[in-house]
PDB file of C-alpha atoms in Angstrom:
ATOM      1  CA  MET A   1      15.441  11.098  -4.830  1.00 90.00           C
ATOM      2  CA  PRO A   2      11.905   9.657  -4.607  1.00 95.00           C
ATOM      3  CA  ARG A   3      11.385   5.924  -4.161  1.00 94.00           C
ATOM      4  CA  VAL A   4       9.266   5.898  -7.338  1.00 94.00           C
ATOM      5  CA  LYS A   5       8.620   8.457 -10.079  1.00 95.00           C
ATOM      6  CA  TYR A   6       5.363  10.320  -9.583  1.00 98.00           C
ATOM      7  CA  ARG A   7       3.188  13.218 -10.689  1.00 97.00           C
ATOM      8  CA  ASP A   8       0.795  15.398  -8.697  1.00 97.00           C
ATOM      9  CA  ALA A   9      -2.057  13.198  -9.942  1.00 97.00           C
ATOM     10  CA  ASP A  10      -0.307  10.150  -8.438  1.00 98.00           C
ATOM     11  CA  VAL A  11      -0.012  11.886  -5.061  1.00 98.00           C
ATOM     12  CA  ALA A  12      -3.751  12.619  -5.061  1.00 98.00           C
ATOM     13  CA  LEU A  13      -4.654   9.087  -6.213  1.00 97.00           C
ATOM     14  CA  MET A  14      -2.476   7.479  -3.584  1.00 98.00           C
ATOM     15  CA  ALA A  15      -3.830   9.834  -0.899  1.00 98.00           C
ATOM     16  CA  ARG A  16      -7.379   8.783  -1.778  1.00 96.00           C
ATOM     17  CA  MET A  17      -6.453   5.107  -1.492  1.00 97.00           C
ATOM     18  CA  MET A  18      -4.625   5.561   1.802  1.00 97.00           C
ATOM     19  CA  ARG A  19      -7.650   7.332   3.263  1.00 96.00           C
ATOM     20  CA  ALA A  20     -10.146   4.816   1.892  1.00 95.00           C
ATOM     21  CA  GLU A  21      -8.198   1.840   3.221  1.00 94.00           C
ATOM     22  CA  ALA A  22      -7.022   3.141   6.587  1.00 95.00           C
ATOM     23  CA  GLU A  23      -8.595   6.413   7.719  1.00 93.00           C
ATOM     24  CA  GLY A  24      -9.863   4.704  10.867  1.00 94.00           C
ATOM     25  CA  GLU A  25      -6.274   3.801  11.739  1.00 96.00           C
ATOM     26  CA  GLY A  26      -5.023   7.382  11.698  1.00 97.00           C
ATOM     27  CA  LYS A  27      -1.986   8.868  10.010  1.00 98.00           C
ATOM     28  CA  GLN A  28       0.262   5.952  10.954  1.00 98.00           C
ATOM     29  CA  GLY A  29      -2.124   3.403   9.462  1.00 98.00           C
ATOM     30  CA  MET A  30      -2.420   5.435   6.270  1.00 98.00           C
ATOM     31  CA  LEU A  31       1.382   5.643   6.018  1.00 98.00           C
ATOM     32  CA  TYR A  32       1.605   1.847   6.294  1.00 98.00           C
ATOM     33  CA  VAL A  33      -0.890   1.458   3.439  1.00 98.00           C
ATOM     34  CA  GLY A  34       1.216   3.939   1.468  1.00 98.00           C
ATOM     35  CA  ASN A  35       4.287   1.754   2.111  1.00 97.00           C
ATOM     36  CA  VAL A  36       2.550  -1.192   0.482  1.00 98.00           C
ATOM     37  CA  ILE A  37       1.507   0.895  -2.543  1.00 98.00           C
ATOM     38  CA  VAL A  38       5.054   2.175  -3.164  1.00 98.00           C
ATOM     39  CA  ASN A  39       6.575  -1.255  -2.468  1.00 98.00           C
ATOM     40  CA  ARG A  40       4.375  -2.758  -5.171  1.00 98.00           C
ATOM     41  CA  ALA A  41       5.540  -0.132  -7.657  1.00 97.00           C
ATOM     42  CA  VAL A  42       9.221  -0.912  -7.008  1.00 96.00           C
ATOM     43  CA  ALA A  43       8.878  -4.702  -6.744  1.00 96.00           C
ATOM     44  CA  THR A  44       9.873  -6.630  -9.854  1.00 95.00           C
ATOM     45  CA  CYS A  45       8.550  -9.989  -8.748  1.00 94.00           C
ATOM     46  CA  LEU A  46       5.524 -12.136  -8.084  1.00 93.00           C
ATOM     47  CA  ASP A  47       2.263 -10.354  -8.994  1.00 93.00           C
ATOM     48  CA  PHE A  48       3.994  -6.996  -9.420  1.00 96.00           C
ATOM     49  CA  ASN A  49       6.268  -7.508 -12.452  1.00 94.00           C
ATOM     50  CA  ASP A  50       4.134  -5.319 -14.679  1.00 93.00           C
ATOM     51  CA  VAL A  51       3.189  -2.457 -12.353  1.00 96.00           C
ATOM     52  CA  ARG A  52       5.603   0.464 -12.281  1.00 96.00           C
ATOM     53  CA  THR A  53       3.409   3.488 -11.633  1.00 97.00           C
ATOM     54  CA  ILE A  54       1.145   4.434  -8.764  1.00 98.00           C
ATOM     55  CA  GLU A  55      -1.847   4.360 -11.110  1.00 97.00           C
ATOM     56  CA  GLN A  56      -0.984   0.836 -12.282  1.00 98.00           C
ATOM     57  CA  VAL A  57      -0.657  -0.327  -8.668  1.00 98.00           C
ATOM     58  CA  ILE A  58      -3.971   1.220  -7.568  1.00 97.00           C
ATOM     59  CA  TYR A  59      -5.956  -0.129 -10.530  1.00 97.00           C
ATOM     60  CA  GLN A  60      -4.227  -3.526 -10.814  1.00 97.00           C
ATOM     61  CA  VAL A  61      -6.620  -6.423 -11.327  1.00 96.00           C
ATOM     62  CA  GLN A  62      -5.754  -9.828  -9.892  1.00 91.00           C
ATOM     63  CA  GLY A  63      -7.991 -12.854 -10.177  1.00 89.00           C
ATOM     64  CA  GLY A  64     -10.724 -10.792 -11.825  1.00 92.00           C
ATOM     65  CA  ASN A  65     -10.903  -8.233  -8.995  1.00 92.00           C
ATOM     66  CA  PHE A  66      -9.136  -4.993  -8.196  1.00 95.00           C
ATOM     67  CA  SER A  67      -6.216  -5.571  -5.834  1.00 94.00           C
ATOM     68  CA  PHE A  68      -7.522  -2.874  -3.511  1.00 94.00           C
ATOM     69  CA  GLU A  69     -11.096  -3.441  -2.419  1.00 90.00           C
ATOM     70  CA  ALA A  70     -11.684   0.310  -2.060  1.00 93.00           C
ATOM     71  CA  VAL A  71     -11.502   0.801  -5.846  1.00 94.00           C
ATOM     72  CA  GLN A  72     -14.504  -1.462  -6.245  1.00 89.00           C
ATOM     73  CA  LYS A  73     -16.480  -0.813  -3.089  1.00 87.00           C
ATOM     74  CA  GLY A  74     -15.122   2.274  -1.393  1.00 79.00           C
ATOM     75  CA  ASN A  75     -17.101   5.460  -1.710  1.00 81.00           C
ATOM     76  CA  MET A  76     -14.299   7.200   0.231  1.00 86.00           C
ATOM     77  CA  PHE A  77     -11.896   6.343  -2.578  1.00 90.00           C
ATOM     78  CA  TYR A  78     -13.994   8.412  -4.948  1.00 90.00           C
ATOM     79  CA  GLN A  79     -13.894  11.548  -2.794  1.00 92.00           C
ATOM     80  CA  ARG A  80     -11.411  14.351  -3.397  1.00 93.00           C
ATOM     81  CA  ALA A  81      -8.003  13.931  -1.753  1.00 94.00           C
ATOM     82  CA  ARG A  82      -7.442  16.139   1.279  1.00 96.00           C
ATOM     83  CA  GLU A  83      -4.202  18.064   1.803  1.00 98.00           C
ATOM     84  CA  SER A  84      -3.347  16.111   4.959  1.00 97.00           C
ATOM     85  CA  GLU A  85      -3.458  12.777   3.085  1.00 97.00           C
ATOM     86  CA  LYS A  86      -1.545  14.251   0.145  1.00 98.00           C
ATOM     87  CA  ARG A  87       1.269  15.181   2.524  1.00 98.00           C
ATOM     88  CA  LEU A  88       1.329  11.612   3.846  1.00 98.00           C
ATOM     89  CA  ALA A  89       1.351  10.156   0.322  1.00 98.00           C
ATOM     90  CA  LYS A  90       4.219  12.427  -0.671  1.00 98.00           C
ATOM     91  CA  GLN A  91       6.148  11.288   2.416  1.00 97.00           C
ATOM     92  CA  ASN A  92       5.766   7.654   1.298  1.00 97.00           C
ATOM     93  CA  LEU A  93       6.719   8.437  -2.275  1.00 98.00           C
ATOM     94  CA  ASP A  94       9.788  10.406  -1.290  1.00 97.00           C
ATOM     95  CA  TYR A  95      11.306   8.423   1.554  1.00 96.00           C
ATOM     96  CA  TRP A  96       9.119   7.155   4.408  1.00 96.00           C
ATOM     97  CA  ARG A  97       8.772   3.495   5.303  1.00 95.00           C
ATOM     98  CA  ASP A  98       8.603   1.705   8.597  1.00 97.00           C
ATOM     99  CA  HIS A  99       7.904  -1.642  10.229  1.00 97.00           C
ATOM    100  CA  PRO A 100       5.585  -3.585   9.946  1.00 98.00           C
ATOM    101  CA  ALA A 101       4.970  -2.407   6.365  1.00 98.00           C
ATOM    102  CA  LYS A 102       8.548  -1.426   5.518  1.00 97.00           C
ATOM    103  CA  TYR A 103       8.894  -4.230   2.946  1.00 97.00           C
ATOM    104  CA  ALA A 104       5.296  -5.453   2.885  1.00 98.00           C
ATOM    105  CA  LEU A 105       3.528  -6.135  -0.391  1.00 98.00           C
ATOM    106  CA  TRP A 106       0.228  -7.189   1.181  1.00 97.00           C
ATOM    107  CA  TYR A 107      -2.066  -6.295   4.026  1.00 97.00           C
ATOM    108  CA  PHE A 108      -5.575  -7.192   5.031  1.00 95.00           C
ATOM    109  CA  ASN A 109      -8.005  -7.020   7.913  1.00 94.00           C
ATOM    110  CA  PRO A 110      -8.817 -10.588   8.950  1.00 93.00           C
ATOM    111  CA  TYR A 111     -11.417  -9.568  11.562  1.00 94.00           C
ATOM    112  CA  ALA A 112      -9.577 -12.113  13.727  1.00 95.00           C
ATOM    113  CA  PRO A 113      -5.988 -12.696  14.864  1.00 97.00           C
ATOM    114  CA  CYS A 114      -3.409 -12.325  12.090  1.00 98.00           C
ATOM    115  CA  PRO A 115      -2.401 -15.667  10.553  1.00 98.00           C
ATOM    116  CA  PRO A 116       1.360 -16.428  10.571  1.00 98.00           C
ATOM    117  CA  THR A 117       1.403 -16.557   6.763  1.00 97.00           C
ATOM    118  CA  TRP A 118      -0.881 -15.321   4.020  1.00 94.00           C
ATOM    119  CA  TYR A 119      -0.707 -17.221   0.718  1.00 92.00           C
ATOM    120  CA  GLY A 120       2.703 -18.466   1.848  1.00 94.00           C
ATOM    121  CA  GLN A 121       4.077 -15.010   2.673  1.00 96.00           C
ATOM    122  CA  PRO A 122       5.358 -14.326   6.203  1.00 98.00           C
ATOM    123  CA  PHE A 123       3.578 -12.068   8.680  1.00 98.00           C
ATOM    124  CA  THR A 124       5.653  -9.001   9.604  1.00 98.00           C
ATOM    125  CA  GLY A 125       3.372  -7.346  12.111  1.00 98.00           C
ATOM    126  CA  GLN A 126       0.048  -5.757  12.840  1.00 98.00           C
ATOM    127  CA  PHE A 127      -1.131  -2.199  13.208  1.00 98.00           C
ATOM    128  CA  LYS A 128      -4.600  -1.865  14.665  1.00 97.00           C
ATOM    129  CA  ASN A 129      -6.821  -3.970  12.363  1.00 95.00           C
ATOM    130  CA  HIS A 130      -4.378  -4.561   9.494  1.00 97.00           C
ATOM    131  CA  CYS A 131      -1.965  -7.493   9.217  1.00 98.00           C
ATOM    132  CA  PHE A 132       1.108  -6.956   7.001  1.00 98.00           C
ATOM    133  CA  TYR A 133       3.026  -9.525   4.960  1.00 98.00           C
ATOM    134  CA  GLU A 134       6.296  -9.287   3.061  1.00 97.00           C
ATOM    135  CA  PRO A 135       7.662 -11.648   0.429  1.00 97.00           C
ATOM    136  CA  ALA A 136       9.133 -14.949   1.563  1.00 95.00           C
ATOM    137  CA  PRO A 137      12.952 -14.864   1.676  1.00 93.00           C
ATOM    138  CA  GLY A 138      14.542 -15.113  -1.752  1.00 93.00           C
ATOM    139  CA  THR A 139      11.350 -14.408  -3.720  1.00 94.00           C
ATOM    140  CA  CYS A 140      11.492 -10.622  -4.197  1.00 95.00           C
ATOM    141  CA  GLU A 141      14.792  -8.957  -3.468  1.00 94.00           C
ATOM    142  CA  SER A 142      13.776  -5.771  -5.345  1.00 94.00           C
ATOM    143  CA  VAL A 143      11.361  -4.776  -2.582  1.00 95.00           C
ATOM    144  CA  TYR A 144      14.269  -4.553  -0.152  1.00 91.00           C
ATOM    145  CA  THR A 145      16.417  -2.359  -2.394  1.00 86.00           C
ATOM    146  CA  GLY A 146      13.795  -0.080  -3.962  1.00 81.00           C
TER     147      GLY A 146
END
């Protein structure tokens, strides 16, 4: 059973985002970005109470900006999804998740060492240039069960 309901269009959309955000970090980096996307769709807490689909996650606006910078700025996001990234996206949607993004709801590239918290959320690890953060204990149990 998939971690979240999806259509072929969701696989392609997610694949485009994974590539746009982490192509330079290889397949593993793209899978970690995919973890965050799926985690946001299953989380029923914090900023993610009203996002249940991959499309809602990708196009979510927070603080007047898209949650994912690539939607706004990334020309790679607007290119056609490749089969290799679609396979990775499908892996995330169906079952795959791993540390440091296993339960992460956020990631970013600080262009410096990863801070121990980000907006009060604990650091879970780093992969290449991206730092990953999961919800503080007791604030989002749904991300651990979804």
